[in-house]
PDB file of C-alpha atoms in Angstrom:
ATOM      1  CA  UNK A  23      34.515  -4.538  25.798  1.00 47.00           C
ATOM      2  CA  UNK A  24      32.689  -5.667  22.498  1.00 59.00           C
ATOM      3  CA  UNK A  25      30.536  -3.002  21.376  1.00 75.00           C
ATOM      4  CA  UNK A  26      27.576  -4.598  19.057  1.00 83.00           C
ATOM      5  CA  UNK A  27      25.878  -3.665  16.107  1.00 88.00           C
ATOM      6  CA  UNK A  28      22.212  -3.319  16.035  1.00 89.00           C
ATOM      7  CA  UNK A  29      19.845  -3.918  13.031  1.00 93.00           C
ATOM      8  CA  UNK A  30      16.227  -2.478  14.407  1.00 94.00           C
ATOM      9  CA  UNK A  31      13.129  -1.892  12.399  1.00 93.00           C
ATOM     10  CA  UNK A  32       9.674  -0.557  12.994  1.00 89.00           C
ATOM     11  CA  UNK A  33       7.070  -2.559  10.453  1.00 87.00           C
ATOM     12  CA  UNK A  34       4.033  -1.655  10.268  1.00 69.00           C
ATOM     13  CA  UNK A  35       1.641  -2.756   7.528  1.00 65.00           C
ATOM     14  CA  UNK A  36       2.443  -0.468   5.012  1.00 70.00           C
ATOM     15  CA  UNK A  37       6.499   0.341   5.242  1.00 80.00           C
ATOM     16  CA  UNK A  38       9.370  -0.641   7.641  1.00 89.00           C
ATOM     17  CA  UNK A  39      12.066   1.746   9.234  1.00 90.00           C
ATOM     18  CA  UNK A  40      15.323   0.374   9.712  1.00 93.00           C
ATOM     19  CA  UNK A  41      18.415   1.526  11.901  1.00 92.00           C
ATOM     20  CA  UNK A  42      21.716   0.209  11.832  1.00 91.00           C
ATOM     21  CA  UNK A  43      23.869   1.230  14.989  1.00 83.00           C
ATOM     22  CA  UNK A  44      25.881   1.350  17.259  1.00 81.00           C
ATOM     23  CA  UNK A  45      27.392   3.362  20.434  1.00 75.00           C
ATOM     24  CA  UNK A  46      29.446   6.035  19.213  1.00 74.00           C
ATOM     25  CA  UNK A  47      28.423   5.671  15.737  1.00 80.00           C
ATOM     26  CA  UNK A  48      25.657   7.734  13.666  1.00 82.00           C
ATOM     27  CA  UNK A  49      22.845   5.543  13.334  1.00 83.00           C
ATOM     28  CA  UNK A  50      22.344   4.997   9.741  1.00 89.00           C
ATOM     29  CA  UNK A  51      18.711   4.946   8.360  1.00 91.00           C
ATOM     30  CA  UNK A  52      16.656   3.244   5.762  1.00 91.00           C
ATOM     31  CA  UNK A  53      13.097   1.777   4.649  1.00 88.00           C
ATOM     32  CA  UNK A  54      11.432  -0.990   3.048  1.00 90.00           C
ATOM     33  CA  UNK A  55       7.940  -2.239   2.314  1.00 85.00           C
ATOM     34  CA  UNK A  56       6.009  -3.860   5.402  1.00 84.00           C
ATOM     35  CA  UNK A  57       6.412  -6.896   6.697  1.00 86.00           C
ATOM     36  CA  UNK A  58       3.584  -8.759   8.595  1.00 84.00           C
ATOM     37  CA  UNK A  59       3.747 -12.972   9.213  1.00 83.00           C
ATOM     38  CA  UNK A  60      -0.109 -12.370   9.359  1.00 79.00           C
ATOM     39  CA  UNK A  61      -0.304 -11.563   5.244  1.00 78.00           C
ATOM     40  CA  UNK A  62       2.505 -12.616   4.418  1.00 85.00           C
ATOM     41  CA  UNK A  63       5.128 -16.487   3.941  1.00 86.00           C
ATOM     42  CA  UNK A  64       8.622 -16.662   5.430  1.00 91.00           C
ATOM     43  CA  UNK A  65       9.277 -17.291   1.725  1.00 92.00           C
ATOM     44  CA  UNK A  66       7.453 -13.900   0.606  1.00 89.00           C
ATOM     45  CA  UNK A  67       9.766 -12.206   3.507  1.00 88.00           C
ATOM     46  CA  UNK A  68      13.000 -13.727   2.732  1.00 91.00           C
ATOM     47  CA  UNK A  69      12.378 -11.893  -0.903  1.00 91.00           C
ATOM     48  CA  UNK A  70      12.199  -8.595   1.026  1.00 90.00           C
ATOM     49  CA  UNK A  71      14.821  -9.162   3.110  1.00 90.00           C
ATOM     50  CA  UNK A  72      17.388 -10.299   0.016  1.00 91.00           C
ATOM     51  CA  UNK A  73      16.150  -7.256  -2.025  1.00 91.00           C
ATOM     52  CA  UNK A  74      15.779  -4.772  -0.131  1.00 90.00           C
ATOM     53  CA  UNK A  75      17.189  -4.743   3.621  1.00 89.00           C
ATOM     54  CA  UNK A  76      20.555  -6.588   2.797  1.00 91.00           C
ATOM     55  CA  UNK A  77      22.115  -4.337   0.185  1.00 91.00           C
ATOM     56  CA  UNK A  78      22.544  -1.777   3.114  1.00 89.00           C
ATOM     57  CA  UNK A  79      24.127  -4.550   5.503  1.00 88.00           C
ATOM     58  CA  UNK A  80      27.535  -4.281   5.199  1.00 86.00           C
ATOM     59  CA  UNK A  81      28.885  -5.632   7.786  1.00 85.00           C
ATOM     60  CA  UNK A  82      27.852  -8.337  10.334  1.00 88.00           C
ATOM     61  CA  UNK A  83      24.886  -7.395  12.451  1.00 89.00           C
ATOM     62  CA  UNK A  84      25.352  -8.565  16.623  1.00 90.00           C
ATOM     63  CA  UNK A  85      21.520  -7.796  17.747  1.00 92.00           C
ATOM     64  CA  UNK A  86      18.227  -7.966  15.396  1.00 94.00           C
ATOM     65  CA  UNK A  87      14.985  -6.352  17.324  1.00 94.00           C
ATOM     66  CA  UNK A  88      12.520  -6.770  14.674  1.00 95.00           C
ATOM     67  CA  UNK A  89       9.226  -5.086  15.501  1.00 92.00           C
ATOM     68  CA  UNK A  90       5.863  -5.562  13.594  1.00 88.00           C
ATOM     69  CA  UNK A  91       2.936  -5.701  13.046  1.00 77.00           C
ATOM     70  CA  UNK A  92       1.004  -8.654  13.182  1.00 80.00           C
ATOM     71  CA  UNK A  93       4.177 -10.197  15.602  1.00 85.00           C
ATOM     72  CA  UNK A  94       2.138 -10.935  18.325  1.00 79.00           C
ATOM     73  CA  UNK A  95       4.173 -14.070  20.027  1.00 83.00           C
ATOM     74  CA  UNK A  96       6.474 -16.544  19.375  1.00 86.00           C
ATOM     75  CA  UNK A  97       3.944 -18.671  16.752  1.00 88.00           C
ATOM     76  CA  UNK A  98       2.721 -16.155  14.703  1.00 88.00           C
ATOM     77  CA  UNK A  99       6.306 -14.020  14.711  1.00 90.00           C
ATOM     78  CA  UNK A 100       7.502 -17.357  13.328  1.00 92.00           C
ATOM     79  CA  UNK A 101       7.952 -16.597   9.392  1.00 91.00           C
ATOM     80  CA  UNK A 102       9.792 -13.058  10.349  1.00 92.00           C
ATOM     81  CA  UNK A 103      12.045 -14.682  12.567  1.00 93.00           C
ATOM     82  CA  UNK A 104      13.084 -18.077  10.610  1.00 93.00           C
ATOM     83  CA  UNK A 105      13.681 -15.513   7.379  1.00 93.00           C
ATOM     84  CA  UNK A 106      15.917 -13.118  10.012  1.00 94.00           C
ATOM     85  CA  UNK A 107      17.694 -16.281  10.907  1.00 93.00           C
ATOM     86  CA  UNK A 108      18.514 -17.333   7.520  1.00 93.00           C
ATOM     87  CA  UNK A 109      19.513 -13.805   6.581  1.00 91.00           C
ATOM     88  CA  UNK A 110      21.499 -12.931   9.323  1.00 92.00           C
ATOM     89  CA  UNK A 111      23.930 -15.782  10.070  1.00 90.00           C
ATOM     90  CA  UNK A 112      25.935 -13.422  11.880  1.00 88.00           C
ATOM     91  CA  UNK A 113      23.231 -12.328  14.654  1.00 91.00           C
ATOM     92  CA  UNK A 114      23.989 -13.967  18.239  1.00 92.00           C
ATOM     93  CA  UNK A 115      20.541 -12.375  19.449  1.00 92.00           C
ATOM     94  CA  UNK A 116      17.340 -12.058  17.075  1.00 93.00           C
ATOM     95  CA  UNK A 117      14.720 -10.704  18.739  1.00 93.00           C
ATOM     96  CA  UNK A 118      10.840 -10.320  16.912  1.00 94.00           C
ATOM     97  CA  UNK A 119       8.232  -8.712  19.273  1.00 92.00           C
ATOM     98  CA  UNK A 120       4.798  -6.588  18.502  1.00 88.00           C
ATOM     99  CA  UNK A 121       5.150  -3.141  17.956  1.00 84.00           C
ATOM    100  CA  UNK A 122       3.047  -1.986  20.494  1.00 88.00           C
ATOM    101  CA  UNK A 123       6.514  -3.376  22.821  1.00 91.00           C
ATOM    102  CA  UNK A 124       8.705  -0.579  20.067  1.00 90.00           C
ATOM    103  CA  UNK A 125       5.910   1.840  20.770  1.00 91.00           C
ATOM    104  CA  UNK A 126       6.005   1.200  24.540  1.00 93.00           C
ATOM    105  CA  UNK A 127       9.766   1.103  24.730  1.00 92.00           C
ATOM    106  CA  UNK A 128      10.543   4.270  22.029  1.00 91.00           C
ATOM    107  CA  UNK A 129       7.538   6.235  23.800  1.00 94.00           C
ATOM    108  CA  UNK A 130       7.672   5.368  27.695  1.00 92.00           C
ATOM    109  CA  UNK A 131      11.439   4.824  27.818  1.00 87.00           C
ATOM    110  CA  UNK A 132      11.925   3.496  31.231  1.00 87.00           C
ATOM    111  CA  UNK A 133       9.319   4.913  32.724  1.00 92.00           C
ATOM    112  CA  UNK A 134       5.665   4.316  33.191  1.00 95.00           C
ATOM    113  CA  UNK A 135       2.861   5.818  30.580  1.00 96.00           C
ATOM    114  CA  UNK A 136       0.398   4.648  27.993  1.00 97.00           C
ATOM    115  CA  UNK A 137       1.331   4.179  24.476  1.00 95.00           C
ATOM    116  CA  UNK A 138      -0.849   4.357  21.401  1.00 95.00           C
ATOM    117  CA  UNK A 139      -0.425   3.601  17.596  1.00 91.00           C
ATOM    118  CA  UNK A 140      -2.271   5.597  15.377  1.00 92.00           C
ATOM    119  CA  UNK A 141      -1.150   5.147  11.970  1.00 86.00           C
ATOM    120  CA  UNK A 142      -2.708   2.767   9.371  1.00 81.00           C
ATOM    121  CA  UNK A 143      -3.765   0.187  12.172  1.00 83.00           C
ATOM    122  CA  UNK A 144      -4.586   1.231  16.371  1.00 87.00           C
ATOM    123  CA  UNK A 145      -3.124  -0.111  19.518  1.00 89.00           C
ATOM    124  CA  UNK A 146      -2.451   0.798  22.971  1.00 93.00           C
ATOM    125  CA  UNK A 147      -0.686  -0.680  26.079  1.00 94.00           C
ATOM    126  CA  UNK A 148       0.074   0.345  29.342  1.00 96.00           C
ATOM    127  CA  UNK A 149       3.880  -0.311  30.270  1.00 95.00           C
ATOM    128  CA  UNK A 150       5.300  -0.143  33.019  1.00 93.00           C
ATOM    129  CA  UNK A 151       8.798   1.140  32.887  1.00 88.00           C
ATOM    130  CA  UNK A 152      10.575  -1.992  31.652  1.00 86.00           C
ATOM    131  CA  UNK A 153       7.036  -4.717  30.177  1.00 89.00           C
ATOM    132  CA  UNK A 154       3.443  -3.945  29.023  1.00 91.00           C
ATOM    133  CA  UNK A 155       0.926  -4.945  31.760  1.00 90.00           C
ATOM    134  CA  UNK A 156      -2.067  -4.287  29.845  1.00 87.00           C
ATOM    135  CA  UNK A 157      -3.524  -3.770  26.678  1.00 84.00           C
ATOM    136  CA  UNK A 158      -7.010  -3.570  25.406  1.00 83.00           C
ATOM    137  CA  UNK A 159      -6.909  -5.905  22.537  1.00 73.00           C
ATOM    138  CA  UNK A 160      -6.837  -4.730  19.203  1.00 73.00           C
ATOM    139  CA  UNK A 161      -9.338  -6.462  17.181  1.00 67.00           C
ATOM    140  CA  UNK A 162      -7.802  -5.613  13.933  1.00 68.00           C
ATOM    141  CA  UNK A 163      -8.859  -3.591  10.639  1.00 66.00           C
ATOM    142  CA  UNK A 164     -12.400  -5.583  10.309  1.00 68.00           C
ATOM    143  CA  UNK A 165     -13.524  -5.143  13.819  1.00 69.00           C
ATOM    144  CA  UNK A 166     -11.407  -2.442  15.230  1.00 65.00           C
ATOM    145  CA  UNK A 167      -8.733  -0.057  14.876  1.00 81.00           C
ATOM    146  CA  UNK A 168     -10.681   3.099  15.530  1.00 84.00           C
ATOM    147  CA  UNK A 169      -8.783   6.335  14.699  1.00 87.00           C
ATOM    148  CA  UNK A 170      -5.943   4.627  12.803  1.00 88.00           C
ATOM    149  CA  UNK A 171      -5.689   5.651   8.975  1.00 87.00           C
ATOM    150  CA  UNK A 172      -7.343   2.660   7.744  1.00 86.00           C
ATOM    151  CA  UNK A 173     -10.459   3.435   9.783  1.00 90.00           C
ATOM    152  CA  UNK A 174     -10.653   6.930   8.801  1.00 92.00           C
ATOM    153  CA  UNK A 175     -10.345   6.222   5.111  1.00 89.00           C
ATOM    154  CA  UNK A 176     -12.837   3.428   5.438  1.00 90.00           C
ATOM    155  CA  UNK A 177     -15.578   6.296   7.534  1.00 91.00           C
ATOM    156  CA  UNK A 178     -15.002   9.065   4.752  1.00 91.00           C
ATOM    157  CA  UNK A 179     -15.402   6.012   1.590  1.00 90.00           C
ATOM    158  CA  UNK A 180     -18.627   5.010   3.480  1.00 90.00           C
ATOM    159  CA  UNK A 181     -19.945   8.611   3.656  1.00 92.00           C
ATOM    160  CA  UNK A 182     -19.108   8.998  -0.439  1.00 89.00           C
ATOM    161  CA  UNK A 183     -20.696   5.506  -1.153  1.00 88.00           C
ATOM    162  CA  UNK A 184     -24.175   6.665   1.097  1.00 89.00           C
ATOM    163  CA  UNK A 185     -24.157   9.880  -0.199  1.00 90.00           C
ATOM    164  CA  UNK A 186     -23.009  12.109   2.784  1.00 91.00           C
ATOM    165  CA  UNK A 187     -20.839  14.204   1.934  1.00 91.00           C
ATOM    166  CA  UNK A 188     -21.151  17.540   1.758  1.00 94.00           C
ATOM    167  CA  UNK A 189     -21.812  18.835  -1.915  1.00 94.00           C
ATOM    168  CA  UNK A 190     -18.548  20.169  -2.192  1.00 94.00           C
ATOM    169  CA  UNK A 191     -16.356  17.378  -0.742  1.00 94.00           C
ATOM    170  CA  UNK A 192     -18.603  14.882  -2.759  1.00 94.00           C
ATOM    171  CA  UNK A 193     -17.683  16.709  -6.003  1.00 93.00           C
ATOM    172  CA  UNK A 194     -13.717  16.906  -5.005  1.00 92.00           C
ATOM    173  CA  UNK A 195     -14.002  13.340  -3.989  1.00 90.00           C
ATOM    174  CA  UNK A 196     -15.232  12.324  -7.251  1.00 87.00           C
ATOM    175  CA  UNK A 197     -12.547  14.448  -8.860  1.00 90.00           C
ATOM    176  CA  UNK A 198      -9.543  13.118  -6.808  1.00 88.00           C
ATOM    177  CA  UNK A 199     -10.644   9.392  -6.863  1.00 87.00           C
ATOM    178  CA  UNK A 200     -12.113   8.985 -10.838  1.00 86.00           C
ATOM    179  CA  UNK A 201     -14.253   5.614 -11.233  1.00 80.00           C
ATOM    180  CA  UNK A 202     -14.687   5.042  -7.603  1.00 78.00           C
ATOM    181  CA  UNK A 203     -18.283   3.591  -6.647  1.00 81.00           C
ATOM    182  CA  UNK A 204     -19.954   0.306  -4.869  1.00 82.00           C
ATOM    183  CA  UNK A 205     -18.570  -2.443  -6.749  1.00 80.00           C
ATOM    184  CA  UNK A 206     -15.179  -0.842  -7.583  1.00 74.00           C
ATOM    185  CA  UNK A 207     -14.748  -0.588  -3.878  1.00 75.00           C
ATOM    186  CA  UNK A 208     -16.120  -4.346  -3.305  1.00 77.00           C
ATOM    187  CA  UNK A 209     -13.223  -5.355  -5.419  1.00 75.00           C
ATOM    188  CA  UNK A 210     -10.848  -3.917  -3.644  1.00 75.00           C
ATOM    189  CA  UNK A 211     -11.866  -4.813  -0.344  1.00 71.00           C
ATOM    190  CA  UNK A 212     -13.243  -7.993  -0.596  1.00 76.00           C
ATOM    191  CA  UNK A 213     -10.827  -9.850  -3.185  1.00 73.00           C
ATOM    192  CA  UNK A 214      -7.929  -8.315  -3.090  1.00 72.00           C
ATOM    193  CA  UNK A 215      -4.838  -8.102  -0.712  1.00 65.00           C
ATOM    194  CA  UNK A 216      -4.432  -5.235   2.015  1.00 69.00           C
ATOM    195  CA  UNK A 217      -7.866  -3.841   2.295  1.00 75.00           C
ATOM    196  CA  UNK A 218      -6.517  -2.048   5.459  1.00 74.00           C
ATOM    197  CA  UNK A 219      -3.447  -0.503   3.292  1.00 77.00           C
ATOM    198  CA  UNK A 220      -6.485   0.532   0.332  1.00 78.00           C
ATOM    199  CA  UNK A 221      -8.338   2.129   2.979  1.00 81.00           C
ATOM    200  CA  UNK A 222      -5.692   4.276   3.984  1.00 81.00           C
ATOM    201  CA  UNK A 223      -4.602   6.027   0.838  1.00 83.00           C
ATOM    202  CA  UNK A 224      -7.810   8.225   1.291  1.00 85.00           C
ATOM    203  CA  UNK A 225      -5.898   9.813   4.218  1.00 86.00           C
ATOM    204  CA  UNK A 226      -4.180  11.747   1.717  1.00 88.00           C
ATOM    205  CA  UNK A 227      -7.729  13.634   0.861  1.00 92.00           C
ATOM    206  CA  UNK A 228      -8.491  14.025   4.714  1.00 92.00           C
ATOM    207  CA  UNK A 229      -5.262  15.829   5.221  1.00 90.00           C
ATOM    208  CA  UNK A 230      -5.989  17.916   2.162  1.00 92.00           C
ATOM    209  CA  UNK A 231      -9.413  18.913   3.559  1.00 94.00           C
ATOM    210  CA  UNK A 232      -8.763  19.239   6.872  1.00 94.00           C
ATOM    211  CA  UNK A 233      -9.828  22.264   7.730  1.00 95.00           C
ATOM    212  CA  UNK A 234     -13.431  21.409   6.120  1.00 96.00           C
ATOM    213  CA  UNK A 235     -15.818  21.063   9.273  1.00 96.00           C
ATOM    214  CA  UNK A 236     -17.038  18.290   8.280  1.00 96.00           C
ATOM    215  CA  UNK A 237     -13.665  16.237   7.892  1.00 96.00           C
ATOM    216  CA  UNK A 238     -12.317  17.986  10.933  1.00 97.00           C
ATOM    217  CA  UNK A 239     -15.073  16.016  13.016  1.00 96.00           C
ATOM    218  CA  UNK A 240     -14.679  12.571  11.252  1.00 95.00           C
ATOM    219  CA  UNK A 241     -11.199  12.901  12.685  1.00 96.00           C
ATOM    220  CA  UNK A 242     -12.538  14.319  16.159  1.00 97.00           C
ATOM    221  CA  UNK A 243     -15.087  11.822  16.338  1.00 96.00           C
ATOM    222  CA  UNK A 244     -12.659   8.925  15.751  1.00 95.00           C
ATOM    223  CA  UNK A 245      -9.918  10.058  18.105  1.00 97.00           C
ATOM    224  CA  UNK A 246     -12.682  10.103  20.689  1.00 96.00           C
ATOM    225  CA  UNK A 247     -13.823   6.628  19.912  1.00 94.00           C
ATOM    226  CA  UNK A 248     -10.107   5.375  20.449  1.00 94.00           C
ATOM    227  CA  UNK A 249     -10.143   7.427  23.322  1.00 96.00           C
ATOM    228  CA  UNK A 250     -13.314   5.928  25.096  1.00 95.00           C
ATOM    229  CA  UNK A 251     -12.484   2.391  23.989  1.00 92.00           C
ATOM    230  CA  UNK A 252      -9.287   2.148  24.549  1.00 93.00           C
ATOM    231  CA  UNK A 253      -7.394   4.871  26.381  1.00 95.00           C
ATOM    232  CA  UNK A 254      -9.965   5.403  29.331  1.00 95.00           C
ATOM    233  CA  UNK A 255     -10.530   1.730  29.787  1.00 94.00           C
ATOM    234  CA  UNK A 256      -7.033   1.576  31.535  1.00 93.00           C
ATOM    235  CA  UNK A 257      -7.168   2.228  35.668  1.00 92.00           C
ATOM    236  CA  UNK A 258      -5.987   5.291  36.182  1.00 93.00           C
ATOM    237  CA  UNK A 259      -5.522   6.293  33.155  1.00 93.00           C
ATOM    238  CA  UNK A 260      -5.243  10.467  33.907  1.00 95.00           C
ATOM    239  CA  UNK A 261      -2.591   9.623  36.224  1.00 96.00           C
ATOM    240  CA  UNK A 262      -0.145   8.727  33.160  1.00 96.00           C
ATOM    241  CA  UNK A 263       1.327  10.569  30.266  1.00 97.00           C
ATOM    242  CA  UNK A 264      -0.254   8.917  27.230  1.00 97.00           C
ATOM    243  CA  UNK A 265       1.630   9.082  24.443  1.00 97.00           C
ATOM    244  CA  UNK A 266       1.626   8.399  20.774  1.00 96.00           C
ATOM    245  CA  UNK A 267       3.451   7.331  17.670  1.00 92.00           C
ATOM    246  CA  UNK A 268       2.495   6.972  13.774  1.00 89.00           C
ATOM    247  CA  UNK A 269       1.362   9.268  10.646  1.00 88.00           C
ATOM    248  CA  UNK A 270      -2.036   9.859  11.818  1.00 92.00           C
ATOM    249  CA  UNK A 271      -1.404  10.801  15.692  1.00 95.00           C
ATOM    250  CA  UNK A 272       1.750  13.025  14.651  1.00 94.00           C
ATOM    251  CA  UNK A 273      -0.181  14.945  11.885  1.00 94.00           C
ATOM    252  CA  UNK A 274      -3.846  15.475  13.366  1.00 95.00           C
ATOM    253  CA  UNK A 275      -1.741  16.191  16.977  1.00 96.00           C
ATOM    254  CA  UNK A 276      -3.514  19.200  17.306  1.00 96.00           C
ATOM    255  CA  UNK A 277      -7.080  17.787  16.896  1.00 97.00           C
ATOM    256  CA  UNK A 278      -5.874  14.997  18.980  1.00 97.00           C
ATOM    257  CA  UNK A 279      -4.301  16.718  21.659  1.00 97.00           C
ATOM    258  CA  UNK A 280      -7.759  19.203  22.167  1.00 97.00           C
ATOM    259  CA  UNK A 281      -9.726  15.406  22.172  1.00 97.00           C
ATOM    260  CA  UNK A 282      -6.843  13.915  25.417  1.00 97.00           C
ATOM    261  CA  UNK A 283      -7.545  17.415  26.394  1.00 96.00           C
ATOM    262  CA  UNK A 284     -11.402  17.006  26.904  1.00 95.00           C
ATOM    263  CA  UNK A 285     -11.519  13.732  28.733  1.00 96.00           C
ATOM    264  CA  UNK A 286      -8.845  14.692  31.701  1.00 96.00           C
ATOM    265  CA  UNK A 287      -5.598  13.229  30.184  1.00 97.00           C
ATOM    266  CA  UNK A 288      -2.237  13.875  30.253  1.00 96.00           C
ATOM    267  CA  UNK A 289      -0.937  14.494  26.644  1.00 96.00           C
ATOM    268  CA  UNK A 290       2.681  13.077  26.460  1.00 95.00           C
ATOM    269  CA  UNK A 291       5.140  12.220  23.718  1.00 94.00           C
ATOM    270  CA  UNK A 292       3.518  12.469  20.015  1.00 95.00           C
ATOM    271  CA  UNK A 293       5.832  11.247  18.059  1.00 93.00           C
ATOM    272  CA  UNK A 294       5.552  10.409  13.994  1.00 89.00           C
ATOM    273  CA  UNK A 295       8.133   7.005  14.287  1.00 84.00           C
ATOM    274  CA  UNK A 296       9.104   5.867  17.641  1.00 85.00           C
ATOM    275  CA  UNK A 297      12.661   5.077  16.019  1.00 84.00           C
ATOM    276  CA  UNK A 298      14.564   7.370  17.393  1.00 76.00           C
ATOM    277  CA  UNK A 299      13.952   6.876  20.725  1.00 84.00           C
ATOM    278  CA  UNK A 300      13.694   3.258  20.185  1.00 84.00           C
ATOM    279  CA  UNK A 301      17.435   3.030  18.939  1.00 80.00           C
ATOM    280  CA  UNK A 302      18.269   4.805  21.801  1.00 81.00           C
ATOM    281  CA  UNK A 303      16.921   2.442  24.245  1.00 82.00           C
ATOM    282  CA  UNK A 304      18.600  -0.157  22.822  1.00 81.00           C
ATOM    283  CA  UNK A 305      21.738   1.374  23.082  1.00 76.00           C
ATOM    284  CA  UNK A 306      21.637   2.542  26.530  1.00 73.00           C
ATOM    285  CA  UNK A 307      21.233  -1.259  27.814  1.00 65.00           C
ATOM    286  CA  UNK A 308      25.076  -0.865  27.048  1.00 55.00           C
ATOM    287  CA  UNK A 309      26.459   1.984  28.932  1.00 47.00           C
TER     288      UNK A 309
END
């Protein structure tokens, strides 16, 4: 019996996590920039496909799962999975779903649960054991994504901007973040690329200053949001393990798990990438 080779990735907006396996084998890792159809032209991710996902392809690939953001059905997947295509002439299956489904699937396994993203962007979904049954739409960076990265770079920028910082947080932030004000921020946000990925990099002072009361509720009061939006808004929702993958979930867990904690809820899986257990999915279809 044929055993096949996979080629799986995890894209999110900022950076994608690739696996190349197969049974038996050690699965062999890498990374590249994100890939979304939503920001970016099949032509944009054929580039990043040539330069830097095909250098560590050396031999033909079987099975593509491609998982992303911004993938949310077959039309708007379409400039992922025509550049996959031309890439990988060797692939008899190429696969390009959201990655709430690699969340879901490296999360849940085959059972049921709740799965949440909380890294740069938000999401949630209720699976099932083998499909997603229902989500509470994400309405994206403008309009949504509460607790992600994004959102709580864009809270703690607003509070510098208004003046409410603490003294002492306002002085580091001003230290850490040189030439930052109104219309340096407009810039970035409003005419140029990624304001979600901008955003985000001010994670890096939140984790620094963690421990500060005040930051320690921003994050609080945005995992509760997410909570009360999203989470709770699924029926029976403290009936299910709800679990959770990305950089923000996996490194505020503990403030996280003391929010789940609070409303009723069964705190599952908290993982940082759902890759592991989302190559191993994939691989058991075969045994």
């Amino acid at each position: 019996m044929k055993q096949s080779t996979y080629l799986i990735a995890d894209s999110g907006s900022t950076k994608t996590d690739w696996i190349i396996a197969r049974p038996g084998k050690s699965p062999f890792r890498f990374h590249s920039g994100g890939l979304n159809p939503f920001y970016q032209k099949k032509e944009e991710i054929a580039v990043i496909l040539e330069k830097e996902i095909l250098p560590y392809v050396t031999t033909p690939v079987d099975e593509v799962f491609f998982y992303g953001a911004g993938c949310a059905d077959r039309a708007t997947s379409r400039p992922i999975y025509d550049a996959l295509v031309d890439a990988l002439p060797s692939a008899e299956i190429i696969e390009v779903a959201s990655d709430m489904l690699a969340a879901a699937r490296g999360l849940c396994g085959r059972q049921p649960g709740i799965a949440c993203i909380l890294g740069t962007g938000a999401n949630n979904a209720f699976f099932d054991g083998n499909n997603i049954v229902h989500s509470i739409g994400s309405l994206g960076f403008w309009l949504g994504d509460e607790g992600s990265g994004s959102y709580l770079g864009k809270t703690l920028l607003v509070h510098f901007l208004q003046n409410e910082l603490p003294g002492d947080l306002h002085k580091q932030f001003e230290e850490t973040y040189p030439g930052t004000n109104r219309l340096a921020v407009l810039e970035k946000v409003y005419r140029q690329p990624f304001p979600n990925r901008y955003f985000a990099t001010f994670s890096h002072f939140i984790s620094k200053n963690i421990t500060h009361p005040f930051i320690h509720k921003l994050v609080a009061d945005a995992f509760t949001i997410f909570t009360e939006k999203y989470i709770l808004k699924h029926q029976d929702a403290n009936k299910y393990p709800v679990h959770f993958t990305g950089s923000i979930a996996f490194y505020y867990q503990d403030i996280l798990k003391v929010v789940l904690a609070e409303k009723g809820l069964i705190v599952g899986r908290i993982l940082k990438s759902p890759m592991e257990t989302l190559f191993e999915y994939h691989l058991q279809q075969e045994l």
